[in-house]
Amino acid sequence: MSPSKKTFKCDSILNVPDDSSLLFDFLVLQSRQVLTECSNNVKLWDSKCKKCLRVFSGHTNWIWQFKLTTEQNNLLTCSADKTVKIWNFSTGECKDSLESHTDWVNYMQILDNILITGSDDCTIKVWDMNLSKCIRTLTGHNYYVQCIKLVNSRTLISGSADRTLKLWSLESGDCLMNFIGHKNWILCCNVLLNEEIISGSADNSIKVWDQKTGKCLKTLFGHEDYVCCLKVSKLNEIFSSSKDKTIRVWCGLTGICKLIIDKHSNCVLSMQLLNDEEFISGSTDRTLRFWK
């Protein structure tokens, strides 16, 4: 979003054809094909004709998140069935199933051939995807791990239902810092361009943290319900979406809210930033809205 841009207009709306999709996650590809979770499956849609092109079927419970690795042509999915599955994106064939967590797998991050997962079993696991093996387990949270985000190639942050954020060393598995201040579950986290950490919570707030000291630098108020998703633009703008049906755009430096978008009719769970001028939002109203 350019500094002079004051607003976004909804350029188009895609009504997801499958009623089982709540848009916990989605991915719009360059071809305008769309990946969405649909209960236990992921489906690839042609966004123009709304035809289902491919189904990735094999999980036995809800899929929360997926990642596409174009270099390996792999789709990774994590699920409430306690597994991560690796799929051939071109064929829909399940190539592998990673099983070590003892509860829902909520979130993933990928770094080269390393996969990192956060789970309701309160742990974070580090996997070698070449070996299909868990090589390290990070313990310290005492409630569900709701979100994880790579800060850089050496460190990771995690947010939990125990109301804390933690900063971890990927090499040693040690917890380097605790961030305490939220009054309810932490549901999402991200990293600003200066490596300050941001977190969104069921206490309706967004907090900005100094990763070196653990100090809360500022708290952003405005949402009237859970903060579900946080994205950071290349211009250091914070995009937040909420159960209050709105999307807010904040200045990452000052914490000032620059824009409120309120066109969805239900919870906005997911977003994808395409560039500084365009983004997409996904809602439990079963629509994807394209904003310019």
Coordinates of N, CA and C in Angstrom, one line a residue, residues 10-134:
C10 N -13.4 -3.1 -3.1 CA -13.5 -4.6 -3.4 C -13.6 -4.7 -4.9
D11 N -12.6 -5.3 -5.5 CA -12.6 -5.4 -7.0 C -13.4 -6.6 -7.5
S12 N -13.5 -7.7 -6.7 CA -14.3 -8.8 -7.0 C -14.5 -9.7 -5.8
I13 N -15.5 -10.5 -5.9 CA -15.9 -11.5 -4.8 C -16.0 -12.9 -5.4
L14 N -15.3 -13.8 -4.7 CA -15.5 -15.2 -5.1 C -16.2 -15.9 -4.0
N15 N -17.4 -16.4 -4.3 CA -18.2 -17.2 -3.4 C -17.6 -18.7 -3.5
V16 N -17.1 -19.2 -2.4 CA -16.5 -20.5 -2.4 C -17.6 -21.5 -2.6
P17 N -17.5 -22.3 -3.6 CA -18.7 -23.2 -3.9 C -18.9 -24.3 -2.9
D18 N -17.9 -24.7 -2.1 CA -18.1 -25.8 -1.1 C -18.5 -25.2 0.2
D19 N -19.7 -25.6 0.7 CA -20.2 -25.1 2.0 C -19.4 -25.6 3.2
S20 N -18.6 -26.6 3.0 CA -17.8 -27.1 4.1 C -16.6 -26.2 4.4
S21 N -16.3 -25.3 3.5 CA -15.1 -24.4 3.7 C -15.4 -23.2 4.5
L22 N -14.7 -23.0 5.6 CA -14.8 -21.8 6.5 C -13.7 -20.8 6.2
L23 N -12.8 -21.2 5.3 CA -11.7 -20.3 4.9 C -10.7 -20.0 6.1
F24 N -10.4 -21.1 6.9 CA -9.4 -21.0 7.8 C -8.1 -20.6 7.1
D25 N -7.9 -21.1 5.9 CA -6.7 -20.7 5.1 C -7.1 -20.8 3.6
F26 N -6.4 -20.0 2.8 CA -6.6 -20.1 1.4 C -5.3 -19.6 0.7
L27 N -5.2 -19.9 -0.6 CA -4.1 -19.4 -1.3 C -4.5 -19.2 -2.8
V28 N -4.4 -17.9 -3.2 CA -4.7 -17.6 -4.6 C -3.4 -17.6 -5.4
L29 N -3.3 -18.5 -6.4 CA -2.1 -18.6 -7.2 C -2.1 -17.6 -8.4
Q30 N -1.0 -17.4 -9.0 CA -0.9 -16.4 -10.1 C -1.9 -16.6 -11.2
S31 N -2.2 -17.9 -11.4 CA -3.2 -18.2 -12.5 C -4.6 -17.9 -12.1
R32 N -4.8 -17.4 -10.8 CA -6.1 -17.1 -10.2 C -6.8 -18.4 -9.9
Q33 N -6.1 -19.5 -9.9 CA -6.6 -20.7 -9.3 C -6.6 -20.5 -7.8
V34 N -7.5 -21.1 -7.0 CA -7.6 -20.9 -5.6 C -7.6 -22.2 -4.8
L35 N -6.7 -22.3 -3.8 CA -6.7 -23.4 -2.9 C -7.5 -23.0 -1.6
T36 N -8.4 -23.9 -1.2 CA -9.2 -23.6 0.0 C -9.3 -24.9 0.8
E37 N -9.3 -24.8 2.2 CA -9.7 -26.0 3.0 C -11.2 -26.2 2.9
C38 N -11.5 -27.4 2.8 CA -13.0 -27.8 2.8 C -13.1 -29.0 3.8
S39 N -13.3 -28.7 5.1 CA -13.4 -29.7 6.1 C -12.1 -30.5 6.1
N40 N -12.1 -31.8 5.8 CA -11.0 -32.6 5.8 C -10.1 -32.6 4.6
N41 N -10.5 -31.8 3.6 CA -9.8 -31.8 2.3 C -9.3 -30.4 2.0
V42 N -8.4 -30.4 1.0 CA -8.0 -29.1 0.3 C -8.5 -29.3 -1.1
K43 N -9.1 -28.2 -1.6 CA -9.6 -28.3 -3.0 C -8.9 -27.1 -3.8
L44 N -8.6 -27.4 -5.0 CA -8.1 -26.4 -6.0 C -9.2 -26.1 -6.9
W45 N -9.5 -24.8 -7.0 CA -10.7 -24.3 -7.8 C -10.2 -23.4 -8.9
D46 N -10.9 -23.5 -10.0 CA -10.8 -22.4 -11.1 C -11.7 -21.3 -10.6
S47 N -11.1 -20.1 -10.3 CA -11.9 -19.0 -9.8 C -12.9 -18.4 -10.7
K48 N -12.7 -18.6 -12.0 CA -13.6 -18.1 -13.0 C -14.8 -18.9 -13.2
C49 N -14.7 -20.2 -13.4 CA -15.8 -21.1 -13.7 C -16.3 -21.8 -12.4
K50 N -15.5 -21.6 -11.3 CA -15.8 -22.2 -10.0 C -15.9 -23.7 -10.1
K51 N -15.0 -24.3 -10.9 CA -14.9 -25.7 -11.1 C -13.8 -26.2 -10.2
C52 N -14.1 -27.3 -9.5 CA -13.0 -28.0 -8.7 C -12.1 -28.8 -9.6
L53 N -10.8 -28.4 -9.6 CA -9.8 -29.0 -10.5 C -9.1 -30.2 -9.8
R54 N -9.0 -30.2 -8.5 CA -8.2 -31.2 -7.8 C -8.6 -31.3 -6.3
V55 N -8.7 -32.5 -5.8 CA -9.0 -32.6 -4.4 C -7.8 -33.4 -3.7
F56 N -7.4 -32.8 -2.6 CA -6.3 -33.5 -1.8 C -7.0 -34.1 -0.6
S57 N -7.2 -35.4 -0.6 CA -8.1 -36.1 0.3 C -7.3 -37.1 1.1
G58 N -7.4 -37.1 2.4 CA -6.7 -38.1 3.2 C -6.7 -37.8 4.7
H59 N -6.9 -36.6 5.0 CA -7.0 -36.2 6.5 C -8.3 -36.7 7.0
T60 N -8.4 -36.9 8.3 CA -9.6 -37.5 8.9 C -10.3 -36.4 9.9
N61 N -9.7 -35.2 9.8 CA -10.3 -34.1 10.7 C -10.0 -32.8 10.0
W62 N -10.5 -31.7 10.5 CA -10.3 -30.4 9.9 C -8.9 -30.1 9.6
I63 N -8.7 -29.4 8.4 CA -7.4 -28.9 8.0 C -7.4 -27.4 8.4
W64 N -6.3 -27.0 9.1 CA -6.2 -25.7 9.6 C -5.4 -24.8 8.7
Q65 N -4.3 -25.3 8.1 CA -3.4 -24.5 7.3 C -2.7 -25.4 6.3
F66 N -2.3 -24.7 5.2 CA -1.5 -25.4 4.2 C -0.5 -24.5 3.6
K67 N 0.6 -25.1 3.1 CA 1.7 -24.4 2.5 C 2.1 -25.0 1.2
L68 N 2.4 -24.2 0.2 CA 2.8 -24.7 -1.1 C 4.3 -24.4 -1.3
T69 N 5.1 -25.4 -1.6 CA 6.5 -25.2 -1.9 C 6.7 -25.5 -3.4
T70 N 6.8 -24.4 -4.1 CA 6.8 -24.5 -5.6 C 8.1 -25.3 -6.1
E71 N 9.2 -25.1 -5.4 CA 10.4 -25.8 -5.8 C 10.3 -27.3 -5.9
Q72 N 9.7 -27.9 -4.8 CA 9.5 -29.3 -4.8 C 8.1 -29.7 -5.3
N73 N 7.3 -28.8 -5.7 CA 5.9 -29.1 -6.2 C 5.1 -29.8 -5.1
N74 N 5.3 -29.4 -3.9 CA 4.7 -30.1 -2.7 C 3.6 -29.1 -2.1
L75 N 2.5 -29.7 -1.7 CA 1.6 -29.1 -0.8 C 1.6 -29.7 0.6
L76 N 1.8 -28.9 1.6 CA 1.8 -29.4 3.0 C 0.5 -29.0 3.7
T77 N -0.1 -29.9 4.4 CA -1.3 -29.6 5.1 C -1.2 -30.0 6.6
C78 N -1.7 -29.2 7.5 CA -1.7 -29.6 8.9 C -3.1 -29.7 9.4
S79 N -3.4 -30.6 10.3 CA -4.8 -31.0 10.6 C -5.1 -31.3 12.1
A80 N -6.3 -31.2 12.4 CA -6.8 -31.7 13.7 C -6.7 -33.2 13.9
D81 N -6.3 -33.9 12.9 CA -6.1 -35.3 13.0 C -4.7 -35.7 13.5
K82 N -4.0 -34.6 13.9 CA -2.6 -34.7 14.6 C -1.5 -34.9 13.6
T83 N -1.8 -34.9 12.3 CA -0.7 -35.1 11.3 C -0.5 -33.9 10.4
V84 N 0.7 -34.0 9.8 CA 1.0 -33.2 8.6 C 1.2 -34.1 7.4
K85 N 0.5 -33.7 6.3 CA 0.6 -34.5 5.1 C 1.3 -33.7 4.0
I86 N 2.1 -34.4 3.2 CA 2.9 -33.9 2.1 C 2.3 -34.5 0.8
W87 N 1.9 -33.6 -0.1 CA 1.2 -34.0 -1.3 C 1.9 -33.6 -2.6
N88 N 1.8 -34.4 -3.6 CA 2.3 -33.9 -4.9 C 1.2 -33.0 -5.4
F89 N 1.6 -31.7 -5.6 CA 0.6 -30.7 -6.0 C 0.0 -31.0 -7.4
S90 N 0.8 -31.5 -8.3 CA 0.3 -31.7 -9.6 C -0.7 -32.9 -9.7
T91 N -0.5 -33.9 -8.9 CA -1.4 -35.1 -9.0 C -2.4 -35.2 -7.9
G92 N -2.1 -34.6 -6.8 CA -3.0 -34.8 -5.6 C -2.7 -36.0 -4.8
E93 N -1.6 -36.7 -5.1 CA -1.2 -37.9 -4.4 C -0.5 -37.5 -3.1
C94 N -0.9 -38.2 -2.0 CA -0.2 -38.1 -0.7 C 1.1 -38.8 -0.7
K95 N 2.2 -38.0 -0.6 CA 3.5 -38.6 -0.6 C 4.0 -39.1 0.8
D96 N 3.5 -38.4 1.8 CA 4.1 -38.7 3.2 C 3.1 -38.2 4.2
S97 N 3.1 -38.8 5.4 CA 2.4 -38.3 6.5 C 3.3 -38.3 7.7
L98 N 3.4 -37.1 8.3 CA 4.3 -36.9 9.5 C 3.5 -37.0 10.8
E99 N 3.9 -37.9 11.6 CA 3.1 -38.3 12.8 C 4.0 -38.3 14.0
S100 N 3.8 -37.3 14.9 CA 4.5 -37.3 16.2 C 3.8 -36.5 17.2
H101 N 3.0 -35.5 16.7 CA 2.2 -34.7 17.7 C 1.1 -35.6 18.2
T102 N 0.6 -35.2 19.5 CA -0.4 -36.0 20.1 C -1.7 -35.3 20.2
D103 N -1.8 -34.1 19.5 CA -3.1 -33.3 19.5 C -3.1 -32.5 18.2
W104 N -4.1 -31.7 18.0 CA -4.2 -31.0 16.7 C -2.9 -30.3 16.3
V105 N -2.6 -30.3 15.0 CA -1.5 -29.5 14.5 C -2.1 -28.2 13.9
N106 N -1.8 -27.1 14.5 CA -2.4 -25.8 14.1 C -1.7 -25.0 13.1
Y107 N -0.4 -25.1 13.1 CA 0.3 -24.1 12.3 C 1.7 -24.6 11.8
M108 N 2.2 -24.1 10.7 CA 3.4 -24.6 10.1 C 4.3 -23.4 9.6
Q109 N 5.6 -23.6 9.6 CA 6.5 -22.7 8.9 C 7.5 -23.6 8.2
I110 N 8.0 -23.1 7.1 CA 9.0 -23.9 6.3 C 10.3 -23.1 6.1
L111 N 11.4 -23.7 6.3 CA 12.7 -23.1 6.1 C 13.6 -24.1 5.3
D112 N 13.7 -24.0 4.0 CA 14.4 -24.9 3.2 C 13.8 -26.3 3.3
N113 N 14.6 -27.3 3.8 CA 14.0 -28.6 4.0 C 13.5 -28.9 5.4
I114 N 13.5 -27.8 6.2 CA 13.0 -27.9 7.6 C 11.6 -27.5 7.7
L115 N 10.8 -28.3 8.4 CA 9.4 -27.9 8.7 C 9.2 -27.7 10.2
I116 N 8.5 -26.7 10.6 CA 8.3 -26.4 12.0 C 6.8 -26.4 12.2
T117 N 6.3 -27.1 13.2 CA 4.9 -27.2 13.5 C 4.5 -26.9 14.9
G118 N 3.4 -26.2 15.1 CA 2.9 -25.9 16.5 C 1.5 -26.7 16.7
S119 N 1.3 -27.1 17.9 CA 0.2 -28.1 18.2 C -0.5 -27.8 19.5
D120 N -1.7 -28.3 19.6 CA -2.5 -28.3 20.8 C -1.9 -29.2 21.9
D121 N -0.9 -30.0 21.6 CA -0.2 -30.7 22.6 C 0.9 -29.9 23.3
C122 N 0.8 -28.6 23.1 CA 1.7 -27.6 23.8 C 3.1 -27.6 23.3
T123 N 3.5 -28.3 22.2 CA 4.8 -28.4 21.8 C 5.0 -27.8 20.4
I124 N 6.2 -27.5 20.0 CA 6.6 -27.1 18.7 C 7.6 -28.2 18.2
K125 N 7.4 -28.7 17.0 CA 8.3 -29.7 16.5 C 9.0 -29.3 15.3
V126 N 10.3 -29.6 15.2 CA 11.1 -29.3 14.0 C 11.4 -30.6 13.3
W127 N 11.1 -30.6 12.0 CA 11.2 -31.8 11.2 C 12.2 -31.7 10.1
D128 N 12.9 -32.7 9.8 CA 13.7 -32.8 8.5 C 12.8 -33.5 7.5
M129 N 12.4 -32.7 6.5 CA 11.4 -33.2 5.5 C 12.1 -34.3 4.6
N130 N 13.4 -34.2 4.4 CA 14.1 -35.2 3.6 C 14.1 -36.6 4.3
L131 N 14.1 -36.5 5.6 CA 14.1 -37.8 6.4 C 12.7 -38.2 6.9
S132 N 11.8 -37.2 6.7 CA 10.4 -37.4 7.3 C 10.5 -37.7 8.8
K133 N 11.3 -37.0 9.5 CA 11.6 -37.3 10.9 C 11.6 -36.0 11.7
C134 N 11.0 -36.1 12.9 CA 11.1 -35.0 13.9 C 12.5 -35.0 14.5

